Short mmCIF file of C-alpha atoms in Angstrom, two decimals:
data_model
loop_
_atom_site.label_atom_id
_atom_site.label_comp_id
_atom_site.label_asym_id
_atom_site.label_seq_id
_atom_site.Cartn_x
_atom_site.Cartn_y
_atom_site.Cartn_z
CA MET A 1 -44.94 7.46 -65.85
CA ALA A 2 -43.16 6.91 -62.97
CA ASP A 3 -43.46 3.88 -60.06
CA ILE A 4 -44.38 7.11 -57.78
CA GLN A 5 -47.67 6.36 -59.15
CA LEU A 6 -48.62 2.79 -57.50
CA GLY A 7 -49.95 1.46 -54.15
CA ALA A 8 -53.15 3.91 -55.50
CA HIS A 9 -54.54 1.35 -57.02
CA THR A 10 -55.18 -2.06 -54.72
CA ILE A 11 -58.08 -4.75 -54.27
CA ARG A 12 -59.82 -2.79 -52.00
CA SER A 13 -60.41 -0.15 -53.79
CA HIS A 14 -60.19 -0.68 -57.32
CA GLY A 15 -60.64 -4.96 -57.03
CA ILE A 16 -64.61 -4.71 -58.48
CA THR A 17 -64.33 -2.09 -60.80
CA VAL A 18 -61.46 -3.96 -62.17
CA ALA A 19 -62.82 -6.94 -62.23
CA ARG A 20 -66.69 -5.75 -63.77
CA PHE A 21 -64.80 -4.32 -66.17
CA HIS A 22 -63.23 -7.73 -67.32
CA MET A 23 -66.92 -9.63 -66.71
CA HIS A 24 -67.40 -10.93 -70.07
CA ASP A 25 -63.93 -11.85 -71.07
CA TRP A 26 -64.04 -13.85 -67.39
CA ILE A 27 -67.15 -15.14 -68.85
CA ILE A 28 -65.32 -16.45 -71.71
CA LEU A 29 -62.49 -18.03 -69.75
CA VAL A 30 -65.02 -20.96 -68.36
CA LEU A 31 -66.64 -21.02 -72.13
CA LEU A 32 -62.88 -22.37 -72.74
CA GLY A 33 -62.46 -24.62 -69.75
CA ILE A 34 -66.32 -25.58 -70.82
CA ILE A 35 -64.61 -26.70 -74.28
CA ASP A 36 -61.36 -28.59 -73.10
CA ILE A 37 -63.37 -30.35 -70.99
CA ILE A 38 -65.86 -31.76 -73.95
CA LEU A 39 -62.33 -32.22 -76.17
CA ASN A 40 -60.86 -34.08 -73.15
CA VAL A 41 -64.11 -36.60 -73.11
CA ILE A 42 -64.70 -37.41 -76.60
CA GLU A 43 -63.06 -39.76 -78.89
CA PRO A 44 -60.36 -38.75 -80.93
CA PHE A 45 -59.97 -39.52 -84.43
CA HIS A 46 -58.75 -43.05 -85.05
CA ARG A 47 -55.81 -43.18 -87.03
CA PHE A 48 -54.67 -46.16 -89.49
CA VAL A 49 -51.92 -48.22 -88.00
CA GLY A 50 -50.56 -51.44 -90.32
CA ARG A 51 -48.78 -53.64 -89.77
CA ASP A 52 -45.49 -52.35 -91.36
CA MET A 53 -46.21 -49.19 -89.01
CA MET A 54 -45.73 -50.92 -85.60
CA THR A 55 -41.53 -50.78 -86.31
CA ASP A 56 -41.63 -47.29 -85.53
CA LEU A 57 -44.17 -47.48 -82.59
CA ARG A 58 -43.17 -50.12 -80.29
CA TYR A 59 -41.49 -47.93 -78.19
CA PRO A 60 -42.06 -49.16 -74.08
CA LEU A 61 -44.90 -48.22 -72.32
CA LYS A 62 -43.71 -45.71 -69.36
CA SER A 63 -45.02 -43.89 -66.37
CA ASN A 64 -44.91 -40.30 -66.74
CA THR A 65 -41.87 -38.26 -65.51
CA ILE A 66 -43.30 -35.00 -65.18
CA PRO A 67 -47.49 -36.35 -63.86
CA PHE A 68 -50.43 -34.51 -65.32
CA TRP A 69 -50.92 -33.19 -62.33
CA ALA A 70 -47.09 -31.45 -61.86
CA VAL A 71 -47.92 -29.45 -65.99
CA PRO A 72 -51.05 -26.31 -63.90
CA MET A 73 -49.00 -26.50 -60.97
CA ILE A 74 -45.39 -25.12 -62.89
CA GLY A 75 -47.38 -23.60 -65.67
CA ILE A 76 -50.07 -21.45 -63.69
CA ALA A 77 -49.67 -21.91 -59.64
CA LEU A 78 -46.36 -21.00 -60.13
CA PRO A 79 -46.80 -17.66 -62.22
CA VAL A 80 -50.00 -16.77 -60.11
CA PHE A 81 -47.77 -17.03 -56.92
CA ILE A 82 -44.94 -14.77 -58.38
CA ILE A 83 -47.57 -12.34 -59.68
CA PHE A 84 -48.97 -12.35 -56.37
CA GLY A 85 -45.63 -11.34 -55.17
CA ILE A 86 -45.43 -8.27 -57.38
CA TYR A 87 -48.29 -7.03 -56.70
CA PHE A 88 -47.92 -7.13 -53.02
CA LYS A 89 -44.67 -4.89 -54.25
CA LYS A 90 -46.45 -2.58 -56.11
CA GLN A 91 -49.68 -2.76 -54.80
CA ASN A 92 -51.36 -1.62 -58.32
CA VAL A 93 -54.54 -4.21 -58.99
CA TYR A 94 -54.17 -3.40 -63.05
CA ASP A 95 -51.07 -5.18 -62.73
CA LEU A 96 -52.29 -8.79 -61.11
CA HIS A 97 -55.77 -7.84 -62.53
CA ASN A 98 -54.37 -8.08 -66.60
CA ALA A 99 -50.71 -11.04 -65.42
CA ILE A 100 -53.41 -12.84 -64.08
CA LEU A 101 -56.62 -12.65 -66.22
CA GLY A 102 -53.69 -12.73 -69.53
CA LEU A 103 -52.08 -16.48 -68.24
CA LEU A 104 -55.51 -18.31 -67.68
CA PHE A 105 -56.29 -17.23 -71.51
CA SER A 106 -53.04 -18.17 -72.75
CA VAL A 107 -53.50 -21.61 -71.05
CA LEU A 108 -56.64 -22.33 -71.97
CA ILE A 109 -56.98 -20.67 -75.39
CA THR A 110 -53.60 -22.92 -75.94
CA GLY A 111 -54.86 -26.05 -73.94
CA VAL A 112 -58.60 -25.82 -76.37
CA LEU A 113 -55.94 -25.84 -79.55
CA THR A 114 -53.74 -28.52 -78.19
CA ASP A 115 -57.62 -31.03 -77.52
CA ALA A 116 -59.00 -30.09 -80.79
CA ILE A 117 -55.71 -30.43 -83.04
CA LYS A 118 -55.33 -34.36 -80.74
CA ASP A 119 -58.76 -35.15 -81.16
CA ALA A 120 -58.96 -34.69 -85.16
CA ALA A 121 -55.07 -35.88 -86.09
CA GLY A 122 -55.46 -38.92 -83.89
CA ARG A 123 -51.49 -39.57 -83.99
CA PRO A 124 -50.48 -42.73 -81.94
CA ARG A 125 -47.90 -42.81 -79.67
CA PRO A 126 -44.92 -44.62 -79.52
CA ASP A 127 -45.58 -46.38 -77.43
CA PHE A 128 -49.10 -47.71 -79.49
CA PHE A 129 -48.13 -51.48 -79.64
CA TRP A 130 -48.35 -52.02 -76.27
CA ARG A 131 -51.68 -49.71 -76.05
CA CYS A 132 -52.81 -51.73 -77.96
CA PHE A 133 -51.71 -55.62 -77.41
CA PRO A 134 -50.77 -54.95 -73.53
CA ASP A 135 -49.47 -58.74 -73.39
CA GLY A 136 -47.27 -58.72 -76.55
CA LYS A 137 -49.40 -60.96 -78.72
CA ASP A 138 -50.29 -58.67 -81.70
CA PHE A 139 -53.73 -59.23 -84.14
CA TYR A 140 -54.12 -57.47 -88.05
CA ASP A 141 -56.97 -57.97 -90.17
CA ASN A 142 -55.90 -59.83 -92.62
CA ILE A 143 -57.23 -57.40 -95.75
CA THR A 144 -56.42 -53.62 -94.25
CA THR A 145 -53.39 -55.16 -91.71
CA SER A 146 -54.92 -52.57 -89.87
CA VAL A 147 -54.62 -53.70 -85.57
CA ILE A 148 -57.03 -55.10 -84.12
CA CYS A 149 -56.61 -54.05 -80.24
CA HIS A 150 -57.40 -55.99 -76.62
CA GLY A 151 -56.03 -53.34 -74.62
CA ASP A 152 -57.96 -51.15 -72.39
CA LYS A 153 -60.22 -48.67 -73.52
CA ASN A 154 -58.89 -45.68 -72.13
CA VAL A 155 -55.55 -46.12 -72.71
CA ILE A 156 -56.06 -46.95 -76.27
CA LYS A 157 -57.83 -44.14 -75.99
CA GLU A 158 -55.65 -41.72 -75.25
CA GLY A 159 -52.43 -43.45 -77.21
CA HIS A 160 -54.66 -41.65 -80.71
CA LYS A 161 -53.41 -38.05 -79.00
CA SER A 162 -49.65 -37.94 -79.99
CA PHE A 163 -49.66 -34.98 -81.77
CA PRO A 164 -49.55 -32.12 -80.21
CA SER A 165 -47.68 -32.94 -76.77
CA GLY A 166 -49.69 -31.31 -74.63
CA HIS A 167 -47.09 -31.17 -71.86
CA SER A 168 -45.14 -29.27 -73.75
CA SER A 169 -48.24 -25.96 -74.63
CA TRP A 170 -49.29 -26.11 -71.43
CA SER A 171 -45.46 -25.40 -70.03
CA PHE A 172 -44.99 -22.78 -72.97
CA ALA A 173 -47.91 -21.48 -72.77
CA GLY A 174 -47.42 -21.03 -68.46
CA LEU A 175 -44.23 -20.16 -68.52
CA GLY A 176 -43.94 -18.64 -71.87
CA PHE A 177 -46.19 -15.53 -70.38
CA LEU A 178 -44.68 -15.31 -67.56
CA ALA A 179 -40.59 -14.67 -69.10
CA TRP A 180 -42.69 -11.92 -70.45
CA TYR A 181 -44.45 -10.47 -67.40
CA LEU A 182 -41.02 -10.54 -65.62
CA ALA A 183 -38.89 -9.06 -68.66
CA GLY A 184 -41.48 -6.08 -68.54
CA LYS A 185 -41.31 -5.84 -64.70
CA ILE A 186 -36.86 -5.81 -64.06
CA LYS A 187 -36.65 -4.17 -67.47
CA ALA A 188 -34.44 -6.48 -69.29
CA PHE A 189 -34.41 -5.14 -72.40
CA ASP A 190 -33.24 -1.78 -71.24
CA HIS A 191 -29.90 -1.13 -73.17
CA LYS A 192 -28.01 -1.17 -70.56
CA GLY A 193 -26.86 -4.55 -71.18
CA HIS A 194 -27.47 -6.42 -67.65
CA MET A 195 -27.11 -10.05 -68.92
CA ALA A 196 -28.75 -11.53 -65.35
CA LYS A 197 -31.29 -9.52 -66.20
CA LEU A 198 -31.68 -12.09 -69.56
CA CYS A 199 -30.74 -15.02 -67.67
CA LEU A 200 -33.73 -14.61 -65.06
CA VAL A 201 -36.14 -14.04 -68.22
CA LEU A 202 -35.16 -17.41 -70.22
CA LEU A 203 -34.94 -19.55 -66.85
CA PRO A 204 -39.50 -19.94 -67.08
CA ILE A 205 -38.58 -21.01 -71.15
CA LEU A 206 -35.23 -23.81 -69.93
CA CYS A 207 -37.67 -24.69 -67.62
CA ALA A 208 -40.92 -25.80 -69.99
CA SER A 209 -38.27 -27.37 -72.79
CA LEU A 210 -36.93 -29.29 -69.70
CA ILE A 211 -40.75 -30.83 -69.79
CA ALA A 212 -41.52 -31.15 -73.25
CA ILE A 213 -38.06 -33.04 -73.65
CA SER A 214 -38.96 -35.14 -70.57
CA ARG A 215 -41.91 -36.50 -73.22
CA VAL A 216 -39.95 -37.48 -75.49
CA ASP A 217 -37.41 -39.66 -72.92
CA ASP A 218 -40.95 -40.86 -72.13
CA TYR A 219 -41.97 -41.97 -74.98
CA TRP A 220 -44.94 -40.70 -74.61
CA HIS A 221 -44.55 -38.17 -78.29
CA HIS A 222 -42.40 -37.97 -80.56
CA TRP A 223 -40.30 -34.99 -81.73
CA GLN A 224 -42.29 -33.35 -84.13
CA ASP A 225 -45.31 -33.62 -81.11
CA VAL A 226 -43.32 -31.55 -78.89
CA PHE A 227 -41.69 -29.49 -81.76
CA ALA A 228 -45.33 -28.12 -82.56
CA GLY A 229 -47.12 -27.89 -79.21
CA GLY A 230 -43.72 -25.90 -77.79
CA PHE A 231 -44.01 -23.36 -80.18
CA LEU A 232 -47.78 -23.11 -80.45
CA GLY A 233 -47.74 -22.48 -76.35
CA LEU A 234 -44.82 -20.37 -77.13
CA PHE A 235 -46.96 -18.20 -79.65
CA VAL A 236 -50.18 -18.00 -77.58
CA ALA A 237 -48.71 -16.48 -74.53
CA SER A 238 -46.76 -13.75 -76.58
CA VAL A 239 -49.69 -13.32 -77.97
CA CYS A 240 -51.68 -13.24 -74.67
CA TYR A 241 -49.55 -11.42 -72.90
CA LEU A 242 -49.37 -8.10 -76.00
CA GLN A 243 -53.52 -7.80 -75.57
CA PHE A 244 -52.56 -6.83 -71.88
CA PHE A 245 -49.07 -5.40 -71.70
CA PRO A 246 -47.09 -2.78 -73.72
CA PRO A 247 -43.51 -5.27 -75.37
CA PRO A 248 -41.12 -5.35 -72.83
CA TYR A 249 -38.90 -3.33 -74.88
CA ASP A 250 -41.61 -0.44 -74.37
CA PRO A 251 -40.28 2.64 -71.75
CA ASP A 252 -43.48 1.72 -70.73
CA GLY A 253 -43.42 -1.86 -70.69
CA TRP A 254 -43.54 -2.26 -67.39
CA GLY A 255 -47.20 -2.28 -66.91
CA PRO A 256 -50.08 -3.08 -68.37
CA HIS A 257 -52.02 -0.90 -71.19
CA ALA A 258 -55.26 -0.54 -68.55
CA TYR A 259 -53.00 1.16 -65.85
CA PHE A 260 -51.66 4.13 -68.62
CA GLN A 261 -55.22 4.11 -69.64
CA LEU A 262 -56.32 5.27 -66.26
CA LEU A 263 -53.63 7.63 -65.27
CA ALA A 264 -54.21 9.03 -69.19
CA GLU A 265 -57.79 10.10 -68.15
CA SER A 266 -57.53 11.28 -65.24
CA ARG A 267 -54.93 13.84 -66.23
CA ASN A 268 -57.20 15.40 -69.26
CA GLU A 269 -60.16 15.62 -66.69
CA PRO A 270 -61.41 19.63 -66.37
CA THR A 271 -60.51 20.65 -63.35
CA LEU A 272 -62.30 24.03 -62.43
CA ILE A 273 -60.47 26.67 -61.20
CA SER A 274 -62.07 29.29 -58.69
CA THR A 275 -61.55 32.51 -58.86
CA ASN A 276 -63.31 35.28 -56.16
CA ASN A 277 -66.53 34.10 -57.18
CA LEU A 278 -66.04 32.90 -60.45
CA SER A 279 -65.30 29.33 -62.09
CA ILE A 280 -62.76 29.16 -65.24
CA ASP A 281 -62.32 25.92 -67.14
CA PRO A 282 -58.39 26.18 -67.24
CA THR A 283 -58.35 24.33 -70.80
CA ALA A 284 -61.01 26.80 -72.38
CA ILE A 285 -59.63 29.11 -74.67
CA ASP A 286 -61.49 32.51 -75.50
CA SER A 287 -61.89 34.12 -78.30
CA MET A 288 -62.63 37.76 -79.07
CA TYR A 289 -63.08 40.50 -81.46
CA ILE A 290 -60.45 43.74 -81.75
CA GLN A 291 -60.95 46.14 -84.62
CA PRO A 292 -57.62 48.20 -85.18
CA GLU A 293 -57.91 50.42 -87.89
CA GLY A 294 -61.13 49.16 -88.83
CA ARG A 295 -59.98 46.01 -89.37
CA ASN A 296 -61.55 42.54 -87.56
CA TYR A 297 -58.75 40.22 -86.09
CA LEU A 298 -59.47 37.13 -84.23
CA VAL A 299 -57.43 36.55 -81.29
CA SER A 300 -57.10 33.84 -78.84
CA ARG A 301 -56.58 34.40 -75.75
CA ASP A 302 -55.67 31.42 -72.93
CA SER A 303 -57.55 31.46 -69.04
CA THR A 304 -54.11 32.37 -67.42
CA LEU A 305 -54.63 36.29 -68.96
CA LEU A 306 -58.40 35.80 -69.11
CA ILE A 307 -58.33 35.48 -65.30
CA ASP A 308 -56.12 38.38 -64.61
CA GLU A 309 -57.97 40.79 -66.60
CA MET A 310 -61.45 39.88 -65.04
CA GLU A 311 -59.93 40.37 -61.60
CA ALA A 312 -59.11 43.07 -62.82
CA GLY A 313 -61.95 44.38 -63.87
CA VAL A 314 -63.72 43.57 -60.40
CA GLY A 315 -61.50 45.30 -59.03
CA MET A 316 -61.96 48.81 -61.15
CA ARG A 317 -66.24 47.81 -60.19
CA MET A 318 -65.33 47.45 -56.56
CA ARG A 319 -63.90 51.30 -56.19
#
């Protein structure tokens, strides 16, 4: 399918139609957002932390190299900006709508899975000691040797949300989707061997990897948390992308499924051809019986031959 067909489906001409078609998907997105908020409010499982376990949980309590507010800016706002930039060039609202919808599903599904696992696992962060005992004076239960924390409740609550890493999963969900999207748009896998295209596709993955590594450097996560979060985000991003777009190596990998379905339906619509006072469907096939030598044969003739004969018959009657 050629790019020359783009430009006829803009936000003004088809935006409302596309949005209505995916109305239920947008409702599900809102529900996912509400669920994620609830998962962040509820108290996570407080996994047992004993005296002997504190040896591996005494890393210093540091601030975030990548603050929380920066993650949606990098993982959502940046891809949306690029998607809109491509829309202004191609003028294809189907591509714009499905790309943004797929991106948001990728991030929100990842967010719900990440926060649900965080609350259920309750793994302590590497800096849990200083969250539990901010003054450095540790207290333990004499029988179970379990910690008796006297730090800030919200800080302790966050201390039980180490696995998996939310920074990592969100970054790989948003930037991983962007990598898939760019691969399709620039036709990175067109078998022409342009490594510059591949480098451009891997750039969002590199950015997500650096964000994930910062979580280990800040002692907010163990390496297993970062690995699991990155894998989860990239997996969900891949599934969501392929739900809306063909694989990047596909000849039609530059556009969404919905756009090609629209073109196929428009080509299959019957067009009536007017011949004098007759209207004939060109897709129709007429069948008639002829009887040479006393035998019946079923002969199918296409509409072009039928039109010619009908015109000849009309001309004979007019003479």
